[in-house]
Short mmCIF file of N, CA and C in Angstrom, two decimals:
data_model
loop_
_atom_site.label_atom_id
_atom_site.label_comp_id
_atom_site.label_asym_id
_atom_site.label_seq_id
_atom_site.Cartn_x
_atom_site.Cartn_y
_atom_site.Cartn_z
N MET A 40 0.85 -1.23 0.01
CA MET A 40 0.03 -0.01 -0.03
C MET A 40 0.84 1.27 -0.02
N LYS A 41 1.90 1.28 0.70
CA LYS A 41 2.80 2.42 0.89
C LYS A 41 3.43 2.81 -0.48
N ASP A 42 3.86 1.72 -1.23
CA ASP A 42 4.44 1.81 -2.51
C ASP A 42 3.43 2.46 -3.49
N ALA A 43 2.16 1.99 -3.50
CA ALA A 43 1.18 2.60 -4.33
C ALA A 43 1.01 4.11 -3.98
N SER A 44 0.87 4.30 -2.82
CA SER A 44 0.68 5.78 -2.31
C SER A 44 1.86 6.65 -2.65
N LEU A 45 3.07 6.06 -2.57
CA LEU A 45 4.28 6.82 -2.83
C LEU A 45 4.33 7.07 -4.49
N ARG A 46 3.85 6.13 -5.20
CA ARG A 46 3.90 6.31 -6.59
C ARG A 46 2.94 7.38 -7.03
N ILE A 47 1.64 7.35 -6.34
CA ILE A 47 0.56 8.25 -6.68
C ILE A 47 1.13 9.79 -6.50
N GLN A 48 1.69 9.87 -5.26
CA GLN A 48 2.22 11.16 -4.89
C GLN A 48 3.32 11.69 -5.77
N THR A 49 4.25 10.70 -6.13
CA THR A 49 5.21 11.06 -7.02
C THR A 49 4.66 11.53 -8.49
N LEU A 50 3.74 10.84 -9.01
CA LEU A 50 3.09 11.00 -10.23
C LEU A 50 2.44 12.26 -10.13
N THR A 51 1.70 12.60 -9.09
CA THR A 51 0.90 13.79 -8.96
C THR A 51 1.87 15.06 -8.91
N MET A 52 2.96 14.91 -8.26
CA MET A 52 4.03 16.02 -8.23
C MET A 52 4.59 16.23 -9.66
N ALA A 53 4.77 15.16 -10.45
CA ALA A 53 5.36 15.34 -11.80
C ALA A 53 4.35 15.94 -12.70
N ILE A 54 3.07 15.57 -12.52
CA ILE A 54 1.88 16.11 -13.29
C ILE A 54 1.84 17.74 -13.01
N LEU A 55 1.87 18.11 -11.65
CA LEU A 55 1.94 19.45 -11.29
C LEU A 55 2.91 20.37 -11.81
N LEU A 56 4.25 19.68 -11.99
CA LEU A 56 5.30 20.51 -12.51
C LEU A 56 5.13 20.58 -13.98
N VAL A 57 4.56 19.65 -14.70
CA VAL A 57 4.23 19.86 -16.09
C VAL A 57 3.20 20.88 -16.27
N VAL A 58 2.15 20.90 -15.31
CA VAL A 58 0.99 21.90 -15.47
C VAL A 58 1.62 23.31 -15.34
N ILE A 59 2.61 23.39 -14.27
CA ILE A 59 3.19 24.68 -14.11
C ILE A 59 3.99 25.25 -15.36
N THR A 60 4.63 24.35 -15.98
CA THR A 60 5.61 24.86 -17.09
C THR A 60 4.84 24.80 -18.37
N ILE A 61 3.76 24.39 -18.67
CA ILE A 61 3.09 24.29 -19.94
C ILE A 61 2.92 25.69 -20.47
N PRO A 62 2.35 26.76 -19.82
CA PRO A 62 2.05 27.97 -20.35
C PRO A 62 3.53 28.61 -20.87
N GLN A 63 4.50 28.42 -20.14
CA GLN A 63 5.85 29.08 -20.45
C GLN A 63 6.44 28.36 -21.69
N THR A 64 6.20 27.06 -21.64
CA THR A 64 6.94 26.19 -22.78
C THR A 64 6.16 26.47 -24.03
N TYR A 65 4.87 26.55 -24.13
CA TYR A 65 4.28 26.47 -25.44
C TYR A 65 3.71 27.81 -25.82
N ALA A 66 3.95 28.79 -25.06
CA ALA A 66 3.50 30.21 -25.46
C ALA A 66 3.96 30.68 -26.83
N ALA A 67 5.17 30.31 -27.01
CA ALA A 67 5.76 30.83 -28.46
C ALA A 67 5.23 29.96 -29.53
N ALA A 68 4.76 28.85 -29.43
CA ALA A 68 4.34 28.00 -30.52
C ALA A 68 3.05 27.37 -30.34
N PRO A 69 1.92 28.20 -30.19
CA PRO A 69 0.59 27.56 -29.85
C PRO A 69 0.06 26.69 -30.88
N ASP A 70 0.45 26.76 -32.01
CA ASP A 70 -0.19 25.80 -33.13
C ASP A 70 0.63 24.65 -33.37
N ASP A 71 1.76 24.41 -32.65
CA ASP A 71 2.58 23.20 -32.96
C ASP A 71 1.94 22.02 -32.19
N SER A 72 1.19 21.24 -32.95
CA SER A 72 0.37 20.25 -32.30
C SER A 72 1.16 19.09 -31.67
N ALA A 73 2.26 18.74 -32.32
CA ALA A 73 3.12 17.71 -31.80
C ALA A 73 3.77 18.10 -30.48
N ALA A 74 4.23 19.45 -30.34
CA ALA A 74 4.70 19.94 -29.11
C ALA A 74 3.78 19.92 -28.03
N LEU A 75 2.54 20.42 -28.35
CA LEU A 75 1.31 20.50 -27.44
C LEU A 75 1.12 19.04 -26.82
N ALA A 76 1.06 18.06 -27.78
CA ALA A 76 0.64 16.81 -27.48
C ALA A 76 1.76 16.08 -26.53
N ALA A 77 3.04 16.44 -26.58
CA ALA A 77 4.12 15.90 -26.04
C ALA A 77 3.85 15.99 -24.60
N SER A 78 3.32 17.08 -23.98
CA SER A 78 3.06 17.09 -22.56
C SER A 78 2.00 16.02 -22.16
N CYS A 79 1.07 15.61 -23.00
CA CYS A 79 0.10 14.61 -22.75
C CYS A 79 0.63 13.20 -22.69
N ALA A 80 1.77 13.09 -23.52
CA ALA A 80 2.44 11.71 -23.78
C ALA A 80 3.30 11.37 -22.49
N ALA A 81 3.51 12.39 -21.61
CA ALA A 81 4.31 12.11 -20.46
C ALA A 81 3.64 11.06 -19.58
N CYS A 82 2.30 11.24 -19.51
CA CYS A 82 1.51 10.27 -18.83
C CYS A 82 0.78 9.24 -19.65
N HIS A 83 0.08 9.72 -20.63
CA HIS A 83 -0.65 8.99 -21.56
C HIS A 83 0.08 8.14 -22.65
N GLY A 84 1.34 8.54 -22.77
CA GLY A 84 2.23 7.63 -23.75
C GLY A 84 1.84 8.07 -25.28
N THR A 85 2.64 7.39 -25.95
CA THR A 85 2.41 7.65 -27.51
C THR A 85 1.96 6.34 -28.14
N ASP A 86 1.90 5.22 -27.38
CA ASP A 86 1.39 3.88 -27.80
C ASP A 86 1.20 2.98 -26.57
N THR A 87 2.00 2.04 -26.55
CA THR A 87 1.73 1.05 -25.43
C THR A 87 2.68 1.54 -24.15
N ASN A 88 3.43 2.52 -24.23
CA ASN A 88 4.34 3.05 -23.15
C ASN A 88 3.60 3.84 -22.19
N ARG A 89 2.35 4.00 -22.03
CA ARG A 89 1.73 4.94 -21.16
C ARG A 89 1.97 4.50 -19.71
N ALA A 90 1.73 5.39 -18.78
CA ALA A 90 1.87 5.08 -17.34
C ALA A 90 0.56 4.14 -17.03
N GLU A 91 0.77 3.24 -16.05
CA GLU A 91 -0.18 2.52 -15.51
C GLU A 91 -1.57 3.32 -15.06
N GLY A 92 -2.66 3.04 -15.48
CA GLY A 92 -3.93 3.68 -15.28
C GLY A 92 -4.30 4.74 -16.02
N PHE A 93 -3.37 5.08 -17.01
CA PHE A 93 -3.70 6.35 -17.87
C PHE A 93 -4.29 5.85 -19.25
N GLU A 94 -5.31 6.48 -19.72
CA GLU A 94 -6.02 6.09 -20.90
C GLU A 94 -5.13 6.34 -22.12
N ASN A 95 -5.31 5.45 -23.09
CA ASN A 95 -4.55 5.60 -24.35
C ASN A 95 -5.48 6.59 -25.30
N LEU A 96 -4.75 7.64 -25.79
CA LEU A 96 -5.49 8.77 -26.40
C LEU A 96 -5.41 8.48 -27.86
N LEU A 97 -4.55 7.53 -28.44
CA LEU A 97 -4.41 7.62 -29.81
C LEU A 97 -5.60 7.07 -30.53
N GLY A 98 -5.82 7.64 -31.67
CA GLY A 98 -7.00 7.22 -32.66
C GLY A 98 -8.46 7.77 -32.35
N GLU A 99 -8.38 8.71 -31.21
CA GLU A 99 -9.66 9.27 -31.01
C GLU A 99 -9.58 10.79 -30.72
N ASN A 100 -10.75 11.47 -30.99
CA ASN A 100 -10.80 12.82 -30.72
C ASN A 100 -11.38 13.07 -29.37
N HIS A 101 -10.40 13.80 -28.50
CA HIS A 101 -10.95 13.95 -26.99
C HIS A 101 -11.35 15.36 -26.78
N TYR A 102 -11.50 16.24 -27.97
CA TYR A 102 -11.70 17.64 -27.70
C TYR A 102 -12.86 17.89 -26.76
N GLN A 103 -14.12 17.44 -26.95
CA GLN A 103 -15.22 17.59 -26.11
C GLN A 103 -14.87 17.30 -24.58
N ASP A 104 -14.16 16.18 -24.36
CA ASP A 104 -13.83 15.78 -23.12
C ASP A 104 -12.92 16.85 -22.41
N LEU A 105 -12.02 17.24 -23.24
CA LEU A 105 -11.03 18.29 -22.70
C LEU A 105 -11.74 19.61 -22.39
N ILE A 106 -12.68 20.03 -23.23
CA ILE A 106 -13.44 21.27 -23.00
C ILE A 106 -14.30 21.14 -21.81
N GLU A 107 -14.88 19.96 -21.59
CA GLU A 107 -15.74 19.80 -20.31
C GLU A 107 -14.76 19.75 -19.15
N MET A 108 -13.54 19.24 -19.12
CA MET A 108 -12.64 19.42 -18.13
C MET A 108 -12.32 20.83 -17.76
N LYS A 109 -11.89 21.55 -18.96
CA LYS A 109 -11.58 22.87 -18.72
C LYS A 109 -12.56 23.82 -18.08
N TYR A 110 -13.79 23.64 -18.48
CA TYR A 110 -14.77 24.52 -17.93
C TYR A 110 -15.62 24.01 -16.88
N ARG A 111 -15.21 22.77 -16.29
CA ARG A 111 -15.97 22.32 -15.04
C ARG A 111 -15.87 23.21 -13.98
N SER A 112 -17.04 23.52 -13.34
CA SER A 112 -17.07 24.43 -12.15
C SER A 112 -16.39 23.97 -10.90
N ASN A 113 -16.46 22.67 -10.89
CA ASN A 113 -15.74 22.08 -9.48
C ASN A 113 -14.77 20.99 -10.12
N PRO A 114 -13.53 21.39 -10.25
CA PRO A 114 -12.50 20.38 -10.86
C PRO A 114 -12.41 19.11 -9.96
N GLU A 115 -12.50 18.00 -10.74
CA GLU A 115 -12.61 16.73 -10.30
C GLU A 115 -11.34 15.93 -10.30
N SER A 116 -10.34 16.37 -11.07
CA SER A 116 -9.27 15.63 -11.30
C SER A 116 -8.01 16.57 -11.70
N ILE A 117 -6.85 16.02 -11.77
CA ILE A 117 -5.61 16.84 -12.26
C ILE A 117 -5.91 17.20 -13.61
N MET A 118 -6.52 16.38 -14.43
CA MET A 118 -6.79 16.82 -15.85
C MET A 118 -7.62 18.00 -15.98
N ASP A 119 -8.53 18.26 -15.04
CA ASP A 119 -9.31 19.56 -15.13
C ASP A 119 -8.45 20.66 -15.06
N TRP A 120 -7.43 20.68 -14.12
CA TRP A 120 -6.37 21.69 -14.03
C TRP A 120 -5.50 21.77 -15.29
N VAL A 121 -5.11 20.62 -15.73
CA VAL A 121 -4.26 20.71 -16.96
C VAL A 121 -4.97 21.36 -18.09
N ALA A 122 -6.28 20.97 -18.34
CA ALA A 122 -6.98 21.48 -19.46
C ALA A 122 -7.08 22.97 -19.39
N ARG A 123 -7.14 23.52 -18.25
CA ARG A 123 -7.29 24.98 -17.95
C ARG A 123 -5.97 25.70 -18.40
N THR A 124 -4.93 25.01 -18.60
CA THR A 124 -3.73 25.76 -19.08
C THR A 124 -3.56 25.88 -20.59
N TYR A 125 -4.52 25.47 -21.23
CA TYR A 125 -4.48 25.59 -22.71
C TYR A 125 -5.68 26.43 -23.11
N THR A 126 -5.56 27.02 -24.31
CA THR A 126 -6.61 27.57 -25.01
C THR A 126 -7.41 26.56 -25.69
N ASP A 127 -8.77 26.93 -26.00
CA ASP A 127 -9.67 26.06 -26.72
C ASP A 127 -8.94 25.56 -28.04
N GLN A 128 -8.35 26.56 -28.68
CA GLN A 128 -7.65 26.07 -30.00
C GLN A 128 -6.59 25.11 -29.72
N GLN A 129 -5.78 25.34 -28.76
CA GLN A 129 -4.76 24.30 -28.33
C GLN A 129 -5.24 23.01 -28.07
N LEU A 130 -6.45 23.01 -27.34
CA LEU A 130 -7.02 21.72 -26.94
C LEU A 130 -7.49 21.03 -28.37
N SER A 131 -7.92 21.76 -29.25
CA SER A 131 -8.30 21.35 -30.55
C SER A 131 -7.19 20.73 -31.29
N HIS A 132 -6.14 21.34 -31.24
CA HIS A 132 -4.87 20.95 -31.96
C HIS A 132 -4.37 19.58 -31.24
N ILE A 133 -4.35 19.41 -30.03
CA ILE A 133 -3.95 18.37 -29.25
C ILE A 133 -4.81 17.16 -29.60
N SER A 134 -6.13 17.38 -29.63
CA SER A 134 -7.04 16.42 -29.86
C SER A 134 -6.81 15.84 -31.28
N GLN A 135 -6.85 16.74 -32.34
CA GLN A 135 -6.64 16.26 -33.73
C GLN A 135 -5.26 15.53 -33.79
N TYR A 136 -4.22 15.85 -33.11
CA TYR A 136 -2.94 15.22 -33.23
C TYR A 136 -3.20 13.74 -32.74
N PHE A 137 -3.64 13.48 -31.62
CA PHE A 137 -3.86 12.29 -31.14
C PHE A 137 -4.83 11.22 -32.03
N LYS A 138 -5.87 12.03 -32.58
CA LYS A 138 -6.85 11.36 -33.43
C LYS A 138 -6.10 10.74 -34.70
N THR A 139 -5.20 11.63 -35.14
CA THR A 139 -4.59 11.32 -36.52
C THR A 139 -3.33 10.55 -36.43
N HIS A 140 -2.73 10.43 -35.23
CA HIS A 140 -1.49 9.74 -34.98
C HIS A 140 -1.65 8.36 -34.26
N GLY A 141 -1.91 7.36 -35.15
CA GLY A 141 -1.94 6.05 -34.49
C GLY A 141 -3.29 5.56 -34.22
N LYS A 142 -3.39 4.24 -33.90
CA LYS A 142 -4.58 3.62 -33.55
C LYS A 142 -4.40 3.29 -32.01
N LYS A 143 -5.52 2.82 -31.53
CA LYS A 143 -5.51 2.39 -30.10
C LYS A 143 -4.51 1.32 -29.96
N ALA A 144 -3.79 1.28 -29.01
CA ALA A 144 -2.78 0.26 -28.92
C ALA A 144 -3.37 -1.07 -28.47
N ASP A 145 -4.51 -1.08 -27.85
CA ASP A 145 -5.11 -2.34 -27.53
C ASP A 145 -5.56 -3.19 -28.84
N SER A 146 -5.93 -2.46 -29.94
CA SER A 146 -6.18 -3.14 -31.21
C SER A 146 -4.92 -3.77 -31.82
N HIS A 147 -3.80 -3.27 -31.47
CA HIS A 147 -2.53 -3.84 -32.12
C HIS A 147 -2.19 -5.10 -31.43
N HIS A 148 -2.67 -5.42 -30.16
CA HIS A 148 -2.21 -6.47 -29.42
C HIS A 148 -3.26 -7.47 -29.19
N GLY A 149 -4.41 -7.43 -29.89
CA GLY A 149 -5.50 -8.23 -29.84
C GLY A 149 -6.15 -8.22 -28.42
N LYS A 150 -6.15 -7.23 -27.61
CA LYS A 150 -6.82 -7.05 -26.40
C LYS A 150 -8.19 -6.46 -26.77
N LYS A 151 -9.10 -6.88 -25.92
CA LYS A 151 -10.47 -6.29 -26.02
C LYS A 151 -10.67 -5.31 -24.97
N SER A 152 -11.31 -4.10 -25.41
CA SER A 152 -11.63 -3.14 -24.41
C SER A 152 -12.88 -3.45 -23.80
N GLY A 153 -13.05 -2.72 -22.64
CA GLY A 153 -14.42 -3.00 -21.90
C GLY A 153 -15.55 -2.47 -22.60
N SER A 154 -15.31 -1.43 -23.63
CA SER A 154 -16.56 -0.85 -24.21
C SER A 154 -16.98 -1.52 -25.37
N HIS A 155 -16.56 -2.76 -25.86
CA HIS A 155 -16.98 -3.46 -27.05
C HIS A 155 -18.08 -4.52 -26.60
#
């Protein structure tokens, strides 16, 4: 239990550091979809290398989800805070990047997702 708690705390701190640096890092290039999506890949990965417990974003458009997170009146997760650091246009670019770059990793390995 202590190991899991420590991993969660460490991951939370890493995410908070990313959240703090996002506006400064990408302010100069707001339309660079790959650079914007790179911050998401830190946890969500780019294929099968995502952190445990994080959704694979490849092959789907998550724009509406991100907009809902950004404008949620009572933030429910770290993602609500992350989404608030981007403009709506940047969220659109990120969503399009993941939609057009690859397929869901589960489909590559013959795994069935719970939604089928």
